[in-house]
Amino acid sequence: GAGVSQSPSNKVTEKGKDVELRCDPISGHTALYWYRQSLGQGLEFLIYFQGNSAPDKSGLPSDRFSAERTGGSVSTLTIQRTQQEDSAVYLCASGRSQPDTQYFGPGTRLTVL
Amino acid sequence: SQKIEQNSEALNIQEGKTATLTCNYTNYSPAYLQWYRQDPGRGPVFLLLIRENEKEKRKERLKVTFDTTLKQSLFHITASQPADSATYLCALEMGSWGKLQFGAGTQVVVTP
């Protein structure tokens, strides 16, 4: 079946602009995660959605970052007033409700000039 | 949160040998731990999950151990092949159902 998809695959923006990154999880997966991976670094947790529960936003680095998940499916990560330090690969993953594997998308490479 | 340590230096190994990777953590012991493989330009791919009450887990040429006393997991690739070259990440359950904290990963390079 289809895996997790993310769009765009690459995004180049100017400092100060807003960007939206999209994630389409695997159908039926109730859990959705966003991570950030800087060059040569590990994955940094950003936000976690589980079913209809309030999202766990504890990893968001600043109030410029926000995310939504509509209809329990598609999610959008929004970064307002982008800064150069926001440049990274943003990865989305989905999973089932039980402790289970996370299925990752290919990521969106964000470059802020 | 946890501090997770994985070998930061790349592991260079000859084809056919066993590669052993280490994941050490501090603070609380997670209910489970996972290992993922990441190739350049791609998202991580799940390999194995081991629970706190399991000492060892195997899948084909892969073996994972979990020592909650030492706060350590070892990941072994036996009879390694050049196709095993990748970065391997360990990930620990963070106390919130399904939420993981990832290590920085160890790069493995298998030469023919």
XYZ file of N, CA and C in Angstrom:
675
model
N 0.832 -1.204 0.000
C 0.000 0.000 0.000
C 0.855 1.237 0.000
N 0.215 2.389 -0.090
C 0.946 3.644 -0.139
C 1.567 3.923 1.212
N 2.743 4.488 1.170
C 3.429 4.863 2.405
C 3.111 6.288 2.771
N 3.878 6.840 3.679
C 3.735 8.228 4.087
C 4.311 9.110 2.980
N 3.551 10.115 2.595
C 4.051 11.041 1.579
C 4.151 12.432 2.170
N 5.127 13.187 1.663
C 5.344 14.550 2.122
C 5.540 15.449 0.908
N 5.073 16.679 1.071
C 5.283 17.649 -0.009
C 5.466 19.039 0.586
N 6.260 19.887 -0.096
C 7.092 19.525 -1.246
C 8.307 18.702 -0.799
N 9.047 18.162 -1.733
C 10.258 17.425 -1.365
C 11.386 18.391 -1.027
N 11.385 19.532 -1.683
C 12.358 20.588 -1.412
C 11.654 21.923 -1.376
N 12.104 22.773 -0.474
C 11.531 24.107 -0.381
C 12.652 25.092 -0.075
N 12.792 26.086 -0.942
C 13.758 27.152 -0.711
C 12.958 28.423 -0.482
N 13.246 29.120 0.587
C 12.502 30.318 0.915
C 13.447 31.389 1.422
N 12.935 32.599 1.470
C 13.739 33.698 1.987
C 13.430 33.907 3.463
N 14.427 34.339 4.158
C 14.268 34.636 5.575
C 13.088 35.563 5.786
N 12.240 35.218 6.768
C 11.090 36.047 7.085
C 9.788 35.582 6.459
N 9.889 34.709 5.456
C 8.672 34.197 4.816
C 8.073 33.054 5.637
N 6.779 32.801 5.429
C 6.122 31.659 6.056
C 6.158 30.463 5.087
N 6.246 29.255 5.658
C 6.202 28.055 4.818
C 5.238 27.037 5.426
N 4.655 26.231 4.555
C 3.773 25.143 4.976
C 4.288 23.842 4.386
N 4.425 22.859 5.252
C 4.882 21.542 4.844
C 3.739 20.557 5.089
N 3.542 19.658 4.135
C 2.377 18.775 4.209
C 2.809 17.328 4.411
N 1.992 16.599 5.153
C 2.240 15.169 5.381
C 0.931 14.396 5.195
N 0.978 13.370 4.366
C -0.143 12.444 4.200
C 0.250 11.109 4.829
N -0.349 10.771 5.958
C 0.058 9.532 6.645
C -0.536 8.304 5.960
N -0.130 7.161 6.441
C -0.710 5.911 5.963
C -2.159 5.823 6.443
N -3.040 5.433 5.542
C -4.449 5.363 5.880
C -4.685 4.452 7.080
N -5.461 4.963 8.031
C -5.787 4.165 9.216
C -4.851 4.367 10.381
N -3.728 5.020 10.148
C -2.812 5.292 11.253
C -3.328 6.472 12.072
N -3.439 6.245 13.379
C -3.994 7.293 14.234
C -2.921 8.221 14.783
N -1.697 7.762 14.805
C -0.606 8.581 15.344
C 0.176 9.230 14.208
N 0.544 10.498 14.416
C 1.325 11.233 13.419
C 2.352 12.064 14.157
N 3.589 12.050 13.655
C 4.713 12.716 14.302
C 5.437 13.611 13.296
N 5.942 14.720 13.792
C 6.845 15.555 13.013
C 8.194 15.605 13.728
N 9.259 15.479 12.926
C 10.617 15.584 13.424
C 11.395 16.553 12.530
N 12.502 17.025 13.072
C 13.425 17.856 12.304
C 14.807 17.208 12.400
N 15.481 17.165 11.271
C 16.827 16.586 11.246
C 17.768 17.572 10.552
N 18.693 18.113 11.332
C 19.701 18.990 10.760
C 20.844 18.143 10.236
N 21.664 18.730 9.372
C 22.730 17.997 8.694
C 23.610 17.267 9.700
N 23.700 15.944 9.524
C 24.566 15.142 10.378
C 24.069 14.948 11.799
N 22.838 15.350 12.052
C 22.292 15.255 13.404
C 21.196 14.200 13.475
N 20.817 13.876 14.699
C 19.717 12.956 14.904
C 18.381 13.643 14.693
N 17.324 12.889 14.899
C 15.983 13.425 14.737
C 15.561 14.171 15.997
N 15.042 15.362 15.800
C 14.549 16.179 16.901
C 13.029 16.154 16.862
N 12.419 15.653 17.910
C 10.964 15.567 17.983
C 10.352 16.971 18.005
N 9.293 17.167 17.244
C 8.609 18.456 17.217
C 7.213 18.371 17.820
N 6.369 17.525 17.266
C 4.970 17.469 17.689
C 4.402 16.090 17.375
N 3.371 15.707 18.150
C 2.797 14.362 18.072
C 1.287 14.486 18.155
N 0.600 13.873 17.207
C -0.858 13.792 17.214
C -1.253 12.334 17.444
N -2.232 12.122 18.317
C -2.746 10.777 18.551
C -4.260 10.843 18.560
N -4.874 10.317 17.518
C -6.323 10.287 17.410
C -6.914 11.673 17.596
N -7.931 11.744 18.458
C -8.617 13.015 18.713
C -8.081 13.744 19.945
N -7.006 13.200 20.531
C -6.440 13.835 21.715
C -5.724 15.128 21.357
N -5.565 15.975 22.360
C -4.810 17.208 22.151
C -3.378 16.846 21.768
N -2.797 17.522 20.797
C -1.441 17.175 20.363
C -0.400 17.476 21.437
N 0.678 16.718 21.406
C 1.825 16.953 22.273
C 2.763 17.892 21.530
N 2.795 19.151 21.943
C 3.574 20.171 21.244
C 4.899 20.457 21.939
N 5.297 19.579 22.841
C 6.429 19.882 23.715
C 7.755 20.060 22.975
N 7.857 19.588 21.741
C 9.104 19.699 21.003
C 9.208 20.909 20.096
N 8.148 21.660 19.952
C 8.201 22.813 19.052
C 9.215 23.826 19.597
N 10.176 24.266 18.775
C 11.263 25.113 19.287
C 10.861 26.548 19.589
N 9.818 27.034 18.973
C 9.373 28.408 19.250
C 7.931 28.552 18.798
N 7.334 29.681 19.138
C 5.933 29.903 18.759
C 5.788 30.224 17.273
N 6.893 30.242 16.544
C 6.789 30.404 15.088
C 6.368 29.090 14.420
N 6.464 28.020 15.176
C 6.130 26.694 14.647
C 4.735 26.290 15.136
N 3.944 25.770 14.227
C 2.631 25.241 14.584
C 2.293 24.102 13.626
N 1.351 23.277 14.039
C 0.932 22.164 13.182
C -0.532 21.876 13.420
N -1.152 21.398 12.366
C -2.551 20.994 12.424
C -2.681 19.606 11.813
N -3.715 18.927 12.244
C -4.045 17.646 11.618
C -5.551 17.656 11.391
N -5.937 17.689 10.143
C -7.344 17.825 9.797
C -7.974 16.458 9.562
N -9.140 16.262 10.167
C -9.888 15.026 9.944
C -9.144 13.781 10.336
N -8.195 13.918 11.246
C -7.430 12.757 11.685
C -6.530 12.180 10.626
N -6.264 12.951 9.567
C -5.449 12.410 8.486
C -4.309 13.359 8.157
N -4.476 14.158 7.118
C -3.409 15.031 6.620
C -2.982 16.026 7.701
N -1.668 16.285 7.749
C -1.138 17.260 8.686
C -0.313 18.308 7.942
N -0.358 19.516 8.473
C 0.438 20.620 7.925
C 1.274 21.216 9.039
N 2.558 21.337 8.788
C 3.480 22.017 9.703
C 3.755 23.392 9.117
N 3.493 24.417 9.911
C 3.691 25.791 9.447
C 4.813 26.439 10.237
N 5.711 27.064 9.518
C 6.784 27.833 10.147
C 6.617 29.272 9.699
N 6.392 30.149 10.654
C 6.215 31.564 10.329
C 7.542 32.304 10.473
N 7.681 33.336 9.677
C 8.866 34.207 9.757
C 10.145 33.364 9.818
N 10.363 32.568 8.812
C 11.466 31.611 8.827
C 12.810 32.279 9.072
N 13.670 31.554 9.762
C 15.037 31.968 10.055
C 15.995 30.965 9.421
N 17.240 31.381 9.254
C 18.222 30.491 8.621
C 18.423 29.217 9.445
N 18.295 29.332 10.761
C 18.488 28.135 11.592
C 17.346 27.134 11.458
N 16.271 27.516 10.749
C 15.184 26.574 10.495
C 15.527 25.619 9.359
N 16.596 25.888 8.629
C 16.999 25.018 7.514
C 17.313 23.630 8.050
N 16.639 22.634 7.492
C 16.768 21.254 7.948
C 15.879 20.386 7.069
N 15.924 19.091 7.328
C 14.954 18.170 6.717
C 13.850 17.917 7.732
N 12.625 18.125 7.313
C 11.482 17.914 8.188
C 10.837 16.583 7.804
N 10.798 15.691 8.774
C 10.298 14.339 8.547
C 8.974 14.137 9.260
N 8.091 13.458 8.586
C 6.803 13.093 9.152
C 6.756 11.572 9.262
N 6.109 11.077 10.302
C 5.947 9.634 10.472
C 4.536 9.361 10.977
N 4.019 8.195 10.653
C 2.725 7.796 11.196
C 2.825 6.400 11.786
N 1.859 6.057 12.631
C 1.863 4.756 13.266
C 0.476 4.419 13.801
N 0.339 3.183 14.240
C -0.925 2.750 14.837
C -0.967 3.175 16.292
N -2.044 2.964 16.963
C -2.234 3.473 18.313
C -1.403 2.720 19.329
N -1.115 1.458 19.084
C -0.313 0.691 20.024
C 1.155 1.040 19.868
N 1.978 0.818 20.882
C 3.420 1.022 20.694
C 3.876 0.213 19.499
N 4.354 0.840 18.522
C 4.599 0.175 17.262
C 5.648 0.946 16.503
N 5.952 0.451 15.351
C 6.936 1.142 14.534
C 6.372 2.452 14.031
N 7.276 3.346 13.676
C 6.887 4.572 13.012
C 7.302 4.456 11.553
N 6.391 4.834 10.685
C 6.642 4.751 9.244
C 6.907 6.164 8.753
N 8.097 6.359 8.243
C 8.527 7.704 7.885
C 8.293 8.027 6.415
N 8.005 9.292 6.159
C 7.994 9.802 4.804
C 9.404 10.155 4.371
N 9.541 10.593 3.131
C 10.878 10.918 2.594
C 11.439 12.234 3.093
N 10.588 13.049 3.708
C 11.062 14.320 4.241
C 10.912 15.479 3.280
N 10.914 16.673 3.831
C 10.968 17.919 3.063
C 12.247 18.635 3.468
N 13.093 18.905 2.473
C 14.317 19.651 2.749
C 14.019 21.136 2.653
N 14.118 21.830 3.764
C 13.849 23.272 3.801
C 15.163 24.036 3.857
N 15.311 24.973 2.945
C 16.476 25.858 2.936
C 15.993 27.288 3.047
N 16.474 27.965 4.075
C 16.110 29.370 4.289
C 17.324 30.226 3.945
N 17.163 31.071 2.950
C 18.295 31.897 2.488
C 18.379 33.216 3.246
N 14.364 14.810 29.739
C 14.374 13.810 28.686
C 15.641 12.982 28.794
N 15.694 11.921 28.021
C 16.856 11.045 28.024
C 18.043 11.683 27.327
N 19.247 11.247 27.737
C 20.429 11.489 26.929
C 20.756 10.158 26.273
N 20.816 10.133 24.965
C 21.071 8.903 24.228
C 22.401 9.037 23.523
N 23.274 8.065 23.718
C 24.610 8.114 23.115
C 24.795 6.949 22.161
N 25.147 7.289 20.944
C 25.543 6.294 19.957
C 26.932 6.681 19.452
N 27.712 5.668 19.022
C 29.052 5.951 18.508
C 28.956 7.001 17.410
N 29.671 8.094 17.599
C 29.602 9.155 16.596
C 30.530 8.878 15.420
N 31.556 8.074 15.655
C 32.482 7.739 14.576
C 31.888 6.638 13.711
N 32.152 6.736 12.411
C 31.677 5.709 11.495
C 32.354 4.385 11.799
N 31.598 3.324 11.616
C 32.133 1.979 11.807
C 32.446 1.393 10.437
N 33.725 1.204 10.180
C 34.159 0.609 8.917
C 34.423 -0.869 9.138
N 33.796 -1.710 8.329
C 33.891 -3.135 8.561
C 33.982 -3.870 7.230
N 34.661 -4.993 7.262
C 34.844 -5.782 6.052
C 33.644 -6.698 5.851
N 33.264 -6.880 4.612
C 32.160 -7.761 4.269
C 32.342 -9.132 4.912
N 31.248 -9.641 5.460
C 31.279 -10.955 6.095
C 31.490 -10.912 7.595
N 32.015 -9.787 8.096
C 32.227 -9.644 9.538
C 30.952 -9.193 10.235
N 30.985 -9.212 11.561
C 29.849 -8.749 12.362
C 30.074 -7.318 12.815
N 29.103 -6.490 12.554
C 29.135 -5.104 13.033
C 28.350 -5.025 14.328
N 28.900 -4.356 15.322
C 28.224 -4.188 16.610
C 28.126 -2.714 16.942
N 26.905 -2.244 17.125
C 26.651 -0.841 17.437
C 26.106 -0.741 18.856
N 26.415 0.378 19.503
C 26.037 0.572 20.895
C 25.092 1.752 21.023
N 24.104 1.584 21.891
C 23.196 2.668 22.247
C 23.112 2.716 23.765
N 23.619 3.775 24.357
C 23.566 3.951 25.805
C 22.608 5.081 26.151
N 21.910 4.942 27.262
C 20.982 5.991 27.659
C 21.102 6.260 29.158
N 20.625 7.400 29.564
C 20.644 7.782 30.983
C 19.200 7.869 31.458
N 19.028 8.215 32.677
C 17.717 8.445 33.277
C 16.851 7.186 33.257
N 15.579 7.337 33.015
C 14.655 6.222 33.199
C 14.819 5.171 32.119
N 14.451 3.960 32.449
C 14.498 2.878 31.462
C 13.205 2.857 30.668
N 13.302 2.867 29.368
C 12.111 2.884 28.524
C 11.414 1.536 28.520
N 10.133 1.555 28.233
C 9.370 0.310 28.132
C 9.806 -0.487 26.902
N 10.289 0.203 25.877
C 10.787 -0.482 24.695
C 11.771 0.424 23.969
N 12.491 -0.188 23.074
C 13.537 0.492 22.333
C 13.472 -0.037 20.898
N 13.738 0.841 19.960
C 13.671 0.453 18.548
C 14.971 0.819 17.838
N 15.238 0.119 16.767
C 16.367 0.429 15.878
C 15.833 0.687 14.477
N 16.368 1.740 13.870
C 15.981 2.137 12.518
C 17.237 2.240 11.659
N 17.012 2.096 10.361
C 18.070 2.296 9.374
C 17.719 3.524 8.553
N 18.728 4.372 8.289
C 18.482 5.540 7.449
C 19.541 5.608 6.358
N 19.073 5.661 5.123
C 19.948 5.856 3.972
C 19.954 7.336 3.605
N 21.032 7.812 2.949
C 21.112 9.240 2.613
C 19.900 9.708 1.820
N 19.346 10.835 2.236
C 18.219 11.428 1.516
C 16.891 10.739 1.728
N 16.840 9.820 2.678
C 15.591 9.085 2.916
C 15.204 9.149 4.384
N 13.937 8.848 4.656
C 13.490 8.750 6.027
C 13.929 7.437 6.647
N 14.001 7.379 7.961
C 14.383 6.135 8.640
C 13.387 5.013 8.350
N 13.906 3.793 8.378
C 13.085 2.594 8.184
C 13.230 1.697 9.407
N 12.113 1.275 9.955
C 12.105 0.436 11.160
C 12.773 -0.907 10.902
N 13.551 -1.353 11.894
C 14.189 -2.660 11.804
C 13.691 -3.614 12.893
N 13.845 -3.212 14.152
C 13.524 -4.112 15.268
C 13.014 -3.311 16.449
N 12.138 -3.929 17.218
C 11.663 -3.393 18.496
C 11.936 -4.431 19.569
N 12.443 -3.989 20.711
C 12.687 -4.890 21.835
C 12.098 -4.263 23.086
N 11.383 -5.050 23.855
C 10.721 -4.559 25.064
C 11.628 -4.755 26.278
N 11.294 -4.072 27.351
C 12.158 -4.082 28.537
C 12.272 -5.454 29.179
N 11.284 -6.321 28.946
C 11.342 -7.660 29.545
C 11.949 -8.688 28.590
N 12.476 -8.214 27.459
C 13.133 -9.098 26.501
C 14.631 -8.832 26.540
N 15.407 -9.873 26.554
C 16.856 -9.722 26.579
C 17.434 -9.602 25.174
N 16.790 -10.301 24.230
C 17.364 -10.390 22.889
C 16.238 -10.547 21.875
N 16.467 -9.982 20.690
C 15.522 -10.110 19.590
C 16.332 -10.312 18.311
N 15.825 -11.179 17.445
C 16.532 -11.448 16.193
C 15.599 -11.287 15.003
N 16.204 -10.869 13.901
C 15.475 -10.808 12.638
C 16.507 -11.009 11.530
N 16.451 -12.172 10.932
C 17.393 -12.521 9.856
C 18.818 -12.335 10.367
N 19.610 -11.450 9.763
C 21.003 -11.284 10.184
C 21.156 -10.233 11.277
N 20.070 -9.728 11.790
C 20.113 -8.683 12.804
C 19.805 -9.254 14.186
N 20.499 -8.729 15.185
C 20.229 -9.112 16.562
C 20.333 -7.889 17.452
N 19.374 -7.744 18.339
C 19.374 -6.634 19.284
C 19.320 -7.191 20.697
N 20.098 -6.605 21.586
C 20.019 -6.935 23.007
C 19.642 -5.685 23.786
N 19.073 -5.897 24.959
C 18.579 -4.777 25.774
C 18.915 -5.103 27.230
N 19.810 -4.343 27.811
C 20.233 -4.548 29.201
C 19.798 -3.336 30.001
N 18.703 -3.500 30.762
C 18.167 -2.357 31.510
C 19.027 -2.008 32.723
N 19.855 -2.949 33.165
C 20.766 -2.657 34.275
C 21.896 -1.754 33.796
N 22.478 -2.092 32.668
C 23.541 -1.289 32.076
C 23.005 -0.063 31.339
N 21.712 -0.034 31.097
C 21.074 1.024 30.299
C 21.728 1.085 28.920
N 21.709 -0.072 28.281
C 22.407 -0.193 27.016
C 21.696 -1.179 26.099
N 21.726 -0.863 24.800
C 21.275 -1.794 23.776
C 22.409 -1.988 22.793
N 22.609 -3.217 22.377
C 23.589 -3.529 21.339
C 22.844 -4.010 20.101
N 23.345 -3.591 18.950
C 22.744 -3.946 17.665
C 23.829 -4.628 16.840
N 23.551 -5.835 16.406
C 24.538 -6.613 15.666
C 24.034 -6.896 14.258
N 24.932 -6.729 13.297
C 24.665 -7.155 11.920
C 25.675 -8.264 11.630
N 25.194 -9.469 11.489
C 26.100 -10.583 11.210
C 26.248 -10.776 9.703
N 27.371 -11.365 9.307
C 27.656 -11.613 7.886
C 27.357 -10.362 7.067
N 27.950 -9.247 7.483
C 27.609 -7.950 6.891
C 27.889 -7.923 5.385
N 27.093 -7.105 4.697
C 27.181 -6.956 3.242
C 27.285 -5.472 2.904
N 27.869 -5.142 1.762
C 27.938 -3.725 1.380
C 26.574 -3.040 1.402
N 25.511 -3.792 1.117
C 24.160 -3.213 1.134
C 23.713 -2.826 2.543
N 24.430 -3.271 3.549
C 24.104 -2.889 4.927
C 24.646 -1.511 5.274
N 25.435 -0.922 4.381
C 26.002 0.402 4.637
C 24.889 1.433 4.752
N 24.830 2.103 5.883
C 23.763 3.066 6.176
C 24.052 3.644 7.548
N 23.191 4.547 7.997
C 23.240 5.037 9.370
C 22.152 4.330 10.167
N 22.508 3.881 11.361
C 21.583 3.130 12.207
C 21.269 3.954 13.451
N 19.984 4.126 13.690
C 19.502 4.968 14.783
C 18.821 4.118 15.843
N 19.115 4.380 17.091
C 18.306 3.776 18.142
C 17.296 4.816 18.617
N 16.161 4.345 19.073
C 15.079 5.230 19.497
C 14.433 4.654 20.741
N 14.242 5.493 21.736
C 13.688 5.048 23.007
C 12.301 5.622 23.226
N 11.408 4.801 23.731
C 10.086 5.268 24.128
C 10.248 6.328 25.212
N 9.477 7.417 25.072
C 9.694 8.572 25.928
C 8.695 8.697 27.065
N 7.923 7.674 27.334
C 6.986 7.770 28.443
C 5.614 8.230 28.010
N 5.484 8.645 26.774
C 4.181 8.985 26.212
C 3.920 7.996 25.093
N 2.811 7.363 25.142
C 2.510 6.234 24.267
C 2.865 6.508 22.807
N 3.866 5.813 22.327
C 4.263 5.917 20.933
C 5.325 6.961 20.648
N 5.575 7.863 21.571
C 6.520 8.943 21.321
C 7.946 8.425 21.522
N 8.833 8.736 20.597
C 10.201 8.240 20.624
C 11.208 9.376 20.699
N 12.342 9.090 21.335
C 13.494 9.974 21.277
C 14.605 9.228 20.560
N 15.184 9.857 19.552
C 16.172 9.208 18.709
C 17.592 9.603 19.099
N 18.515 8.638 18.964
C 19.923 8.956 19.039
C 20.375 9.575 17.727
N 21.626 10.061 17.710
C 22.150 10.725 16.519
C 22.532 9.737 15.425
N 22.653 8.456 15.789
C 22.951 7.452 14.776
C 24.423 7.150 14.638
N 24.703 5.957 14.153
C 26.064 5.525 13.833
C 26.091 5.084 12.378
N 27.056 5.620 11.632
C 27.194 5.234 10.229
C 28.008 3.955 10.133
N 27.520 3.032 9.356
C 28.223 1.774 9.098
C 28.614 1.738 7.625
N 29.875 1.429 7.387
C 30.375 1.296 6.016
C 30.956 -0.102 5.876
N 30.357 -0.885 5.005
C 30.811 -2.261 4.769
C 31.540 -2.313 3.431
N 32.787 -2.700 3.482
C 33.587 -2.735 2.248
C 33.763 -4.177 1.790
N 33.737 -4.369 0.448
C 33.876 -5.743 -0.091
C 35.255 -6.314 0.217
